[in-house]
CSV table of C-alpha atoms in Angstrom, one decimal:
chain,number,residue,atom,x,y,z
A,13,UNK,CA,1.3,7.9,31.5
A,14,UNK,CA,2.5,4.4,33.5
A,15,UNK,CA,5.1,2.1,31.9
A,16,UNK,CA,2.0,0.4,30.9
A,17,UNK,CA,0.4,3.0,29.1
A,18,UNK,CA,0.3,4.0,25.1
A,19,UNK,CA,-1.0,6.4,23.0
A,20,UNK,CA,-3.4,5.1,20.1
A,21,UNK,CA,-6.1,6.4,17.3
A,22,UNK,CA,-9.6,4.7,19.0
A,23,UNK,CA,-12.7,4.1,16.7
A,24,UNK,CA,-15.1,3.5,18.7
A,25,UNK,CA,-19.4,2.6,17.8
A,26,UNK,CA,-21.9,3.8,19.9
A,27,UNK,CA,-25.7,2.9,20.2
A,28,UNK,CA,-26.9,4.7,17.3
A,29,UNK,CA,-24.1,3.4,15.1
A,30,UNK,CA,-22.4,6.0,14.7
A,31,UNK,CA,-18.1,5.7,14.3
A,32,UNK,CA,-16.0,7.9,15.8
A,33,UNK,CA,-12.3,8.2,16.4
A,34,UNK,CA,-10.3,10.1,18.8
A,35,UNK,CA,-6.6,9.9,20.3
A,36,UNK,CA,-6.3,7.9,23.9
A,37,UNK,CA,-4.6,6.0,25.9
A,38,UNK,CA,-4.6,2.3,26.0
A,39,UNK,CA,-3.9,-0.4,28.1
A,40,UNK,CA,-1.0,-2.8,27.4
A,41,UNK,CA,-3.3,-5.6,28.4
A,42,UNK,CA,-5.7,-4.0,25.8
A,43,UNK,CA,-3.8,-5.8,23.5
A,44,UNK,CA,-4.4,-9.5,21.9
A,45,UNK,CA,-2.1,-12.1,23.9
A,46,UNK,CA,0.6,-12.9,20.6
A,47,UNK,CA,3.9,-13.5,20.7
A,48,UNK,CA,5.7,-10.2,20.0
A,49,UNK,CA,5.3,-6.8,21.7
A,50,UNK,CA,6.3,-3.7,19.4
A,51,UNK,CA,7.4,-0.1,20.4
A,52,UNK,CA,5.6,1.8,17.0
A,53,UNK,CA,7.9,4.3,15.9
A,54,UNK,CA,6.3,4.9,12.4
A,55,UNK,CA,2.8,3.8,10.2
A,56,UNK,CA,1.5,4.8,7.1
A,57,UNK,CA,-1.8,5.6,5.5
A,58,UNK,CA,-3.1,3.6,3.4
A,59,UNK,CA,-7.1,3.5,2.0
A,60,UNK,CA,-7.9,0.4,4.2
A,61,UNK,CA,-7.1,2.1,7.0
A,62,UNK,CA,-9.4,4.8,6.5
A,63,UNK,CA,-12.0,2.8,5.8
A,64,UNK,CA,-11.4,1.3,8.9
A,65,UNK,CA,-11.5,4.6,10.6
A,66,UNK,CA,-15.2,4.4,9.8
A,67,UNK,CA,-16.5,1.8,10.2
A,68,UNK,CA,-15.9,0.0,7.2
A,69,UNK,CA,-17.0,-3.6,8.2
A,70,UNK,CA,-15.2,-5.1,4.7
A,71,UNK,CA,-12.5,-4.5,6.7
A,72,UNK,CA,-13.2,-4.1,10.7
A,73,UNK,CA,-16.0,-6.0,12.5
A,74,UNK,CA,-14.8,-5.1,15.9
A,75,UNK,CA,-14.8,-1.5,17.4
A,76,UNK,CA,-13.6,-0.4,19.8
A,77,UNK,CA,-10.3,-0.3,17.3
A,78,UNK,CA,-7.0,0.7,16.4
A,79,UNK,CA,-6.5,1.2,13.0
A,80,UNK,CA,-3.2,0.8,10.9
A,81,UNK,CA,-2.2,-1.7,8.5
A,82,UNK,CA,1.3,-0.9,8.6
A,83,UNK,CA,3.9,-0.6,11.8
A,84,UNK,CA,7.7,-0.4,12.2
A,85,UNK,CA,9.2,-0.2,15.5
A,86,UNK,CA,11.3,-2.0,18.0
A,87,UNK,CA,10.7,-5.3,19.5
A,88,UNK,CA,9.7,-4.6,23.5
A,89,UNK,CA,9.1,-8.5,24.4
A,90,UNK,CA,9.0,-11.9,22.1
A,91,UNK,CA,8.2,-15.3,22.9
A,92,UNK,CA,10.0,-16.2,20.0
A,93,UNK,CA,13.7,-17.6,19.3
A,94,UNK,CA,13.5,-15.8,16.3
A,95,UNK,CA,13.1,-11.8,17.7
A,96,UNK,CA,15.2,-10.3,20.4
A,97,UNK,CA,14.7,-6.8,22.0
A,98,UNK,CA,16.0,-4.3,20.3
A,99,UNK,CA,15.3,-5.8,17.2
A,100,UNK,CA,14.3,-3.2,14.4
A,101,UNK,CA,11.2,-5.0,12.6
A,102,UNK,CA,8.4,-4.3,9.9
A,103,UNK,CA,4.8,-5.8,10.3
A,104,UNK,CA,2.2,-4.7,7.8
A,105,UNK,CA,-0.5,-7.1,6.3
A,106,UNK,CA,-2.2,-10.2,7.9
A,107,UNK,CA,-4.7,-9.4,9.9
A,108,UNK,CA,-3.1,-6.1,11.3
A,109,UNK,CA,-5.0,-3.2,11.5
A,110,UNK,CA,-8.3,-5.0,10.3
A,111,UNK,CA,-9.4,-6.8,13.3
A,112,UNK,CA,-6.1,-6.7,15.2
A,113,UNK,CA,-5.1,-3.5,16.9
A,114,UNK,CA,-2.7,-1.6,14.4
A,115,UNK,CA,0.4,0.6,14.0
A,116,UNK,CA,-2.2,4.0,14.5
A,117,UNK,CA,-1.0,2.9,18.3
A,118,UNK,CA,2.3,3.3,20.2
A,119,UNK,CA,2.3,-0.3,21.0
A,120,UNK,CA,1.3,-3.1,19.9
A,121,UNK,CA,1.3,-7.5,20.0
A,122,UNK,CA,1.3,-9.6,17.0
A,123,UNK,CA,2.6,-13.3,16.0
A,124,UNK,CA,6.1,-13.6,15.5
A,125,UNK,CA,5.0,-15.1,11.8
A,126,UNK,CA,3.5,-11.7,11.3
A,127,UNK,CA,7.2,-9.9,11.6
A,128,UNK,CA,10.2,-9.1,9.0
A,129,UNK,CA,13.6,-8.1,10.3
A,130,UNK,CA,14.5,-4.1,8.4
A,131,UNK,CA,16.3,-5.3,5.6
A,132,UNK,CA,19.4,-3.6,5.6
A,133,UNK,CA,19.6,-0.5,3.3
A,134,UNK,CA,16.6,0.7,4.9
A,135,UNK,CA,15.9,2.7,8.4
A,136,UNK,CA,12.5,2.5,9.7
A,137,UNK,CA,11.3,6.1,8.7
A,138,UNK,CA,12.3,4.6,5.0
A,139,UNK,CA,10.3,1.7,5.5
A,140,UNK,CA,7.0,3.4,6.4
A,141,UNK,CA,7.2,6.0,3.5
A,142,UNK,CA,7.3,2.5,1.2
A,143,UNK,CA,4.4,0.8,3.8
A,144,UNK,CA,2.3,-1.4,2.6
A,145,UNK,CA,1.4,0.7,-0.6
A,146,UNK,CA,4.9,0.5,-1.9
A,147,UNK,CA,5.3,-3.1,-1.2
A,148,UNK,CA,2.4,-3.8,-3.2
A,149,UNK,CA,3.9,-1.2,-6.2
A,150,UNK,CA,7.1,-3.7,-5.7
A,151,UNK,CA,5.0,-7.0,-6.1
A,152,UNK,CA,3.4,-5.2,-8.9
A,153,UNK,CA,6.6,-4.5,-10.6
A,154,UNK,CA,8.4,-7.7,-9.7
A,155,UNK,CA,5.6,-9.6,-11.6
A,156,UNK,CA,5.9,-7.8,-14.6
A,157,UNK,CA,9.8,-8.3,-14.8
A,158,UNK,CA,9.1,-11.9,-14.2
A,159,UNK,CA,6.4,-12.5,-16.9
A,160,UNK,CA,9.3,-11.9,-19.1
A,161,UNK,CA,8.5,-7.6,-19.9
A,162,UNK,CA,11.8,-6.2,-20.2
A,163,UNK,CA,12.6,-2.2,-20.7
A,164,UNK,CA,12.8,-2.4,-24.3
A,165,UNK,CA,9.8,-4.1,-24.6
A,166,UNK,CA,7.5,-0.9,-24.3
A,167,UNK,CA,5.9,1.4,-22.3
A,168,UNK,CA,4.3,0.3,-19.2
A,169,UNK,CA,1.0,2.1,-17.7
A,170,UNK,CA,0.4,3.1,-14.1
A,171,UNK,CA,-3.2,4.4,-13.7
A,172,UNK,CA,-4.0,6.4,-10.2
A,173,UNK,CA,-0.2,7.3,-10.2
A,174,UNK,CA,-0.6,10.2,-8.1
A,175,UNK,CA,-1.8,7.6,-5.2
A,176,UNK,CA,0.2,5.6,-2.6
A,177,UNK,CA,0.5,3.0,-4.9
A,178,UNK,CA,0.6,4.4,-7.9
A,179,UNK,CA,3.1,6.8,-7.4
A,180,UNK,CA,5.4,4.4,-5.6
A,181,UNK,CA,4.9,2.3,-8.5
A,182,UNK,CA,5.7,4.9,-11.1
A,183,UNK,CA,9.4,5.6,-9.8
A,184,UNK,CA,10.0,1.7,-8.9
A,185,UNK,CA,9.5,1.3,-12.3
A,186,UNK,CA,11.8,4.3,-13.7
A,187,UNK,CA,14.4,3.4,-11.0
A,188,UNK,CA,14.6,-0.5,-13.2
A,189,UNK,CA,14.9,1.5,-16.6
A,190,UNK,CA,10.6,1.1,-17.9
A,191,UNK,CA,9.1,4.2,-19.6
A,192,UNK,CA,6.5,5.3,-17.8
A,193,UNK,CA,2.9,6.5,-18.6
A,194,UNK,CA,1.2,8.0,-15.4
A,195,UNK,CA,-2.6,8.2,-15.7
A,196,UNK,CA,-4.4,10.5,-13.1
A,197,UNK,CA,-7.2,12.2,-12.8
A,198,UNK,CA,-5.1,15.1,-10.6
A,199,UNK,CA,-3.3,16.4,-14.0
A,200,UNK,CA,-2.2,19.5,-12.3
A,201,UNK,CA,-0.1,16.9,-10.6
A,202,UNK,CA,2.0,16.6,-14.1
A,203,UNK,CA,5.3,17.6,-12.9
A,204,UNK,CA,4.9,15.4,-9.3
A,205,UNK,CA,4.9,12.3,-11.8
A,206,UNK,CA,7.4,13.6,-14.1
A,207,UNK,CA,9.7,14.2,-11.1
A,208,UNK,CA,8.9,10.5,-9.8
A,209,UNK,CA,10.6,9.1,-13.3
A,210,UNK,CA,7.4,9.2,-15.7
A,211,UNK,CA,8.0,9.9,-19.3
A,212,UNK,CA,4.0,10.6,-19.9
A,213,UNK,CA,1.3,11.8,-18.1
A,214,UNK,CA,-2.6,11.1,-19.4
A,215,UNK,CA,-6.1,12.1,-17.9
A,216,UNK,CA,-7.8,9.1,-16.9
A,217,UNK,CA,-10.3,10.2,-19.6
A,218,UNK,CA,-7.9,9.0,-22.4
A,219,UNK,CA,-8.6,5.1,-20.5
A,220,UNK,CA,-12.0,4.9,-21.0
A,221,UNK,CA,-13.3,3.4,-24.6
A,222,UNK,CA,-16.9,3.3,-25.0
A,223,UNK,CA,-17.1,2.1,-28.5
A,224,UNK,CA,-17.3,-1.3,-27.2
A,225,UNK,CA,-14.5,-2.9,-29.0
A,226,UNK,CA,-12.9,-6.8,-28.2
A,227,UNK,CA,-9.3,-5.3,-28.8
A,228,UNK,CA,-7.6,-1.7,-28.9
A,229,UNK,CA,-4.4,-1.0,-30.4
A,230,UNK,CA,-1.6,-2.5,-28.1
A,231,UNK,CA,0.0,0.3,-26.2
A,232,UNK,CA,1.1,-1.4,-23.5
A,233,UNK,CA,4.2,-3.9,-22.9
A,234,UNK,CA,2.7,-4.1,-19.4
A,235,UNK,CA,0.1,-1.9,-16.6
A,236,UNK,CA,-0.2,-1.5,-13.3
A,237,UNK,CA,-3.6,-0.4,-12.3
A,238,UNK,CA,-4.2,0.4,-9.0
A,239,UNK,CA,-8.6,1.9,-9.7
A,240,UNK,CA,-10.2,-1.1,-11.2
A,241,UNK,CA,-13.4,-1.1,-13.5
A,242,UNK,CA,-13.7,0.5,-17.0
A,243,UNK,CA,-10.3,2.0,-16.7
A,244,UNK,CA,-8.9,-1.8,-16.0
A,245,UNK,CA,-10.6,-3.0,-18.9
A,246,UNK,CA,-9.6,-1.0,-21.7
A,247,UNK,CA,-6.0,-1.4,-20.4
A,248,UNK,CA,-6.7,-5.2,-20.9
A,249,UNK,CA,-7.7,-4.5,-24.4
A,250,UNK,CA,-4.8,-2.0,-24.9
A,251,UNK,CA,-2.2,-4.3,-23.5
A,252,UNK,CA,0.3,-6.2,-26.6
A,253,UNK,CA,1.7,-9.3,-27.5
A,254,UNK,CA,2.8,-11.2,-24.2
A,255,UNK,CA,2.0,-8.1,-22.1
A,256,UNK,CA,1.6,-8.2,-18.1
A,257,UNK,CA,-1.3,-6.7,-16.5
A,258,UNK,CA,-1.1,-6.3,-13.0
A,259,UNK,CA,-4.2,-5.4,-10.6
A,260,UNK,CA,-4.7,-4.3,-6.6
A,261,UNK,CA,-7.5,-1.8,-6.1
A,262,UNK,CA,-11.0,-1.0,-7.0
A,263,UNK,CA,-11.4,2.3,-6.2
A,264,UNK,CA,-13.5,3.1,-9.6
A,265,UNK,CA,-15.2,-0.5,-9.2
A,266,UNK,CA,-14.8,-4.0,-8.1
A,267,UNK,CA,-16.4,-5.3,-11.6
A,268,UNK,CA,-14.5,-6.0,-14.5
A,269,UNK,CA,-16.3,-6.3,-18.0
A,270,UNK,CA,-14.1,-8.1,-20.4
A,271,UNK,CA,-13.7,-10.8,-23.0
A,272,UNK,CA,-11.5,-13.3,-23.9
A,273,UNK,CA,-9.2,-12.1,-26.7
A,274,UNK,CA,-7.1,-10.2,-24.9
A,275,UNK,CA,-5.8,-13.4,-23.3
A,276,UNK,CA,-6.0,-16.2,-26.5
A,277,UNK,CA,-5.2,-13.7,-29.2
A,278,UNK,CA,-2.6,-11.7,-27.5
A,279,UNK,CA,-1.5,-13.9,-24.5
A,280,UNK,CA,-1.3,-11.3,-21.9
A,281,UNK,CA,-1.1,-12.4,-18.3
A,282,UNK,CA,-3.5,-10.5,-15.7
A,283,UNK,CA,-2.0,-10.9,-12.5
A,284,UNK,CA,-3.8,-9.7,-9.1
A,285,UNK,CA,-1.5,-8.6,-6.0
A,286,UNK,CA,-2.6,-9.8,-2.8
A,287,UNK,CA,-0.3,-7.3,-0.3
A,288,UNK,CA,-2.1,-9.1,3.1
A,289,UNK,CA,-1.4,-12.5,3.0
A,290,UNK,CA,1.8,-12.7,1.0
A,291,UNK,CA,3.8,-15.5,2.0
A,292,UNK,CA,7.2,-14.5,3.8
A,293,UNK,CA,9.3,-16.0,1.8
A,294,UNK,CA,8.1,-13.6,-1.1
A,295,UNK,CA,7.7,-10.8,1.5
A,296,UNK,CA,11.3,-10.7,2.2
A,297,UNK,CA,12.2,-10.9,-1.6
A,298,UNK,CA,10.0,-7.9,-2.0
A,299,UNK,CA,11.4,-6.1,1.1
A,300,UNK,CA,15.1,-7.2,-0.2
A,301,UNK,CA,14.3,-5.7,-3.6
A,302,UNK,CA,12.9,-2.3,-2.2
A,303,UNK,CA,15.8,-2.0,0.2
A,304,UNK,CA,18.7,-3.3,-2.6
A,305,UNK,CA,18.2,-2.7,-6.4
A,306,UNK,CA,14.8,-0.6,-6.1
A,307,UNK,CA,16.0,1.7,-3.4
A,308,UNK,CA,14.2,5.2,-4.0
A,309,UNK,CA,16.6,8.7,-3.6
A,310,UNK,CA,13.3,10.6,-3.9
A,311,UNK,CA,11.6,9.1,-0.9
A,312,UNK,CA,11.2,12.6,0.6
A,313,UNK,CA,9.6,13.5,-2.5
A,314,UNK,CA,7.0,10.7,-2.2
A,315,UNK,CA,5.9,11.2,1.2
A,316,UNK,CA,5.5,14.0,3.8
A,317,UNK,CA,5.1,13.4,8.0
A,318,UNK,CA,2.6,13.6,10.5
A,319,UNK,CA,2.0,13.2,14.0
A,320,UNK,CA,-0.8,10.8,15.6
A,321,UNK,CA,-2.7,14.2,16.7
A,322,UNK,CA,-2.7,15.2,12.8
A,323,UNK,CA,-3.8,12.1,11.5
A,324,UNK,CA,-8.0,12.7,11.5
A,325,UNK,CA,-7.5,15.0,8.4
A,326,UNK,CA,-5.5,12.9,6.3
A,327,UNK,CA,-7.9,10.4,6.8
A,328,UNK,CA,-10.7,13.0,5.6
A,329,UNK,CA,-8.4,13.8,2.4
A,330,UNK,CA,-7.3,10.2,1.8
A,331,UNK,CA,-11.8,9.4,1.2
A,332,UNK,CA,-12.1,12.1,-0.8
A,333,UNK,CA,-9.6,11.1,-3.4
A,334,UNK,CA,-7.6,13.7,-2.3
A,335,UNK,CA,-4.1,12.6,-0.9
A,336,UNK,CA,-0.8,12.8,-2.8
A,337,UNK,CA,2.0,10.3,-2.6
A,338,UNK,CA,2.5,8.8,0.5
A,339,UNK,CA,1.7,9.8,4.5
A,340,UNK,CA,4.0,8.7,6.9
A,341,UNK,CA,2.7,8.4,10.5
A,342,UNK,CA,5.3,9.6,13.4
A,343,UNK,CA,4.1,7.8,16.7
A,344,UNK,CA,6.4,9.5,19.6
A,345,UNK,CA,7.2,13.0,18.5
C-alpha cells in the first residue's frame, strides 16, 4: 500500500439493495475534510455498529461506509492548537461511525470537538475494551450516585448484564461498593457475572409481571437497563423510595407502558443516557472516572481481541444476541 493508503471494513449497496461488507483499501482523500487525521490502533463493537454493517438506515443513510462508533489512535495531522502529532486520543460518539467514516478503518478525519486526550491511567487497548459501551455503563452509574443512591441504600439491577453494557456496568458498579443483581437471559453465563462483582444473577423471566399491577414490591435502590420494554417497566414498578432508574437500549422494545405512581408515590428518577452527543465537559468527567476511581483489574476478563479480517463474525454473533462482554477491534496486527 502507498503512504496514502488504509485498510478499512466497506459496506457497500448495490442495485438490488442489497448490503454487503468486505475489507479494502481506502483512499486518504476518501475521507471527509475535518480537522484531525487519526492513525486507528483499536475500535470496539458495539450493536450500532452492526446495524450499520447492514444497512441499518436508523443509523447510516450513506453507503459506501465505514462502520465504527468507537476509535483510539494517534493523531497523524490537526488543524487544531489543541492536538499535536503524536497525541494519544479517544473519539467515539457524534456522528462517527453513523454517517462519518468510523474506527472499523485504519485512518480516519474527524473535528477536533469530536476528540478526548487518553486520560492518564488508561493505554489505548484499555480504552477500547471500555468503548463506547462502557462509557455509557459509566454515565449510567455516575447518575445513580448522583441522584443521591448510596451502597447501603440497596441493591441495584443491571438487566442484559452479559452485554457490552451491561456487563461493563455490573463490575463499575461492584468496583464503587453497590450489590449487584445481573439479569440475563444467557444464565449459563452465572459465574461470568459473578466474576465481574455481581452478588445475584436472575433470568430475565423473573422481570416480567403480567398481572398488570401500578406498583411491585420495591426491590430496587436503583437499575440500569440496557433492553428496554416490559422488562424496563416492571423495574419501574419494582424500583423504591427515591430510587434511580437509568435507561440506554431497546433491544426488547423501544415502547414503554407505564403509569404514574412509580414517580409521585415513590419519587424515583428515570434517567435516559445519551452516549453520542454527550457534552465534553461531562465526557471527560466520565473518561476521568473510568480511568481514576472506576478503573477495572478484570478488563481482560470483559473483553477478548480481534483483527479487522475477523470482524464479519462478530458482527453475525453481536445480531443474534449472541456476544459476551466486550470485542475489542485490533486495526494493524
Amino acid at each position: 500500500m502507498s503512504s496514502d493508503d488504509f485498510k478499512a471494513m466497506v459496506v457497500s449497496r448495490d442495485e438490488d439493495g442489497k448490503f454487503t461488507r468486505e475489507i479494502t483499501t481506502r483512499k486518504l482523500d476518501s475521507l471527509p475534510d475535518r480537522e484531525v487525521l487519526l492513525n486507528v490502533k483499536y475500535s470496539s463493537l458495539n450493536y450500532k455498529d452492526a446495524l450499520s454493517a447492514i444497512g441499518n438506515r436508523g443509523v447510516t443513510k450513506n453507503y459506501p461506509h465505514t462502520p465504527g462508533v468507537d476509535a483510539a489512535g494517534v493523531v497523524e495531522r490537526s488543524e487544531s492548537a489543541e492536538f499535536e502529532p503524536g497525541d494519544e486520543v479517544i473519539v467515539h460518539g457524534y456522528d462517527l461511525g453513523m454517517d462519518t467514516s468510523g474506527g472499523f478503518g485504519q485512518c480516519l478525519r474527524v473535528p477536533a470537538g469530536w476528540v478526548v486526550n487518553l486520560p492518564a491511567g488508561l493505554d489505548l487497548k484499555e480504552s477500547m475494551m471500555y468503548g463506547t459501551a462502557g462509557f455509557t455503563a459509566a454515565q449510567s452509574v455516575l447518575r445513580i450516585v448522583e441522584g443521591g443512591v448510596k451502597p447501603e441504600d440497596g441493591k441495584i439491577l443491571v438487566t442484559g448484564a452479559t452485554g457490552g453494557v451491561g456487563s461493563m456496568a455490573v463490575a463499575i458498579l461492584a468496583k464503587a461498593g453497590y450489590s449487584v443483581t445481573a439479569s440475563t437471559g444467557k444464565t449459563e453465563q452465572k459465574q461470568f457475572l459473578e466474576d465481574l462483582g455481581a452478588e445475584e444473577v436472575i433470568g430475565r423471566e423473573d422481570l416480567t409481571d403480567p398481572s398488570g399491577r401500578l406498583l411491585l414490591k420495591g426491590q430496587w435502590a436503583g437499575v440500569v437497563d440496557t433492553v428496554g420494554g416490559e422488562m424496563l417497566a416492571t423495574a419501574i414498578k419494582s424500583t423504591r423510595q427515591r430510587g434511580v432508574v437509568t435507561t440506554c437500549g431497546n433491544v426488547a422494545s423501544h415502547e414503554l407502558n407505564t403509569n404514574v405512581y412509580p414517580f409521585i408515590l415513590r419519587g424515583i428518577t428515570l434517567v435516559g443516557i445519551d452516549s453520542a452527543s454527550c457534552p465534553m465537559e461531562r465526557r471527560r468527567l466520565v473518561w476521568e472516572k473510568i480511568s481514576g476511581e472506576w478503573k477495572l483489574d478484570i478488563l481482560e476478563r470483559i473483553s477478548r481481541t480481534v483483527l479487522l479480517e475477523d470482524l464479519d463474525p462478530e458482527i453475525d454473533l453481536i445480531l443474534k444476541g449472541g456476544q459476551v462482554g466486550r470485542v475489542v477491534v485490533d486495526l494493524w496486527n
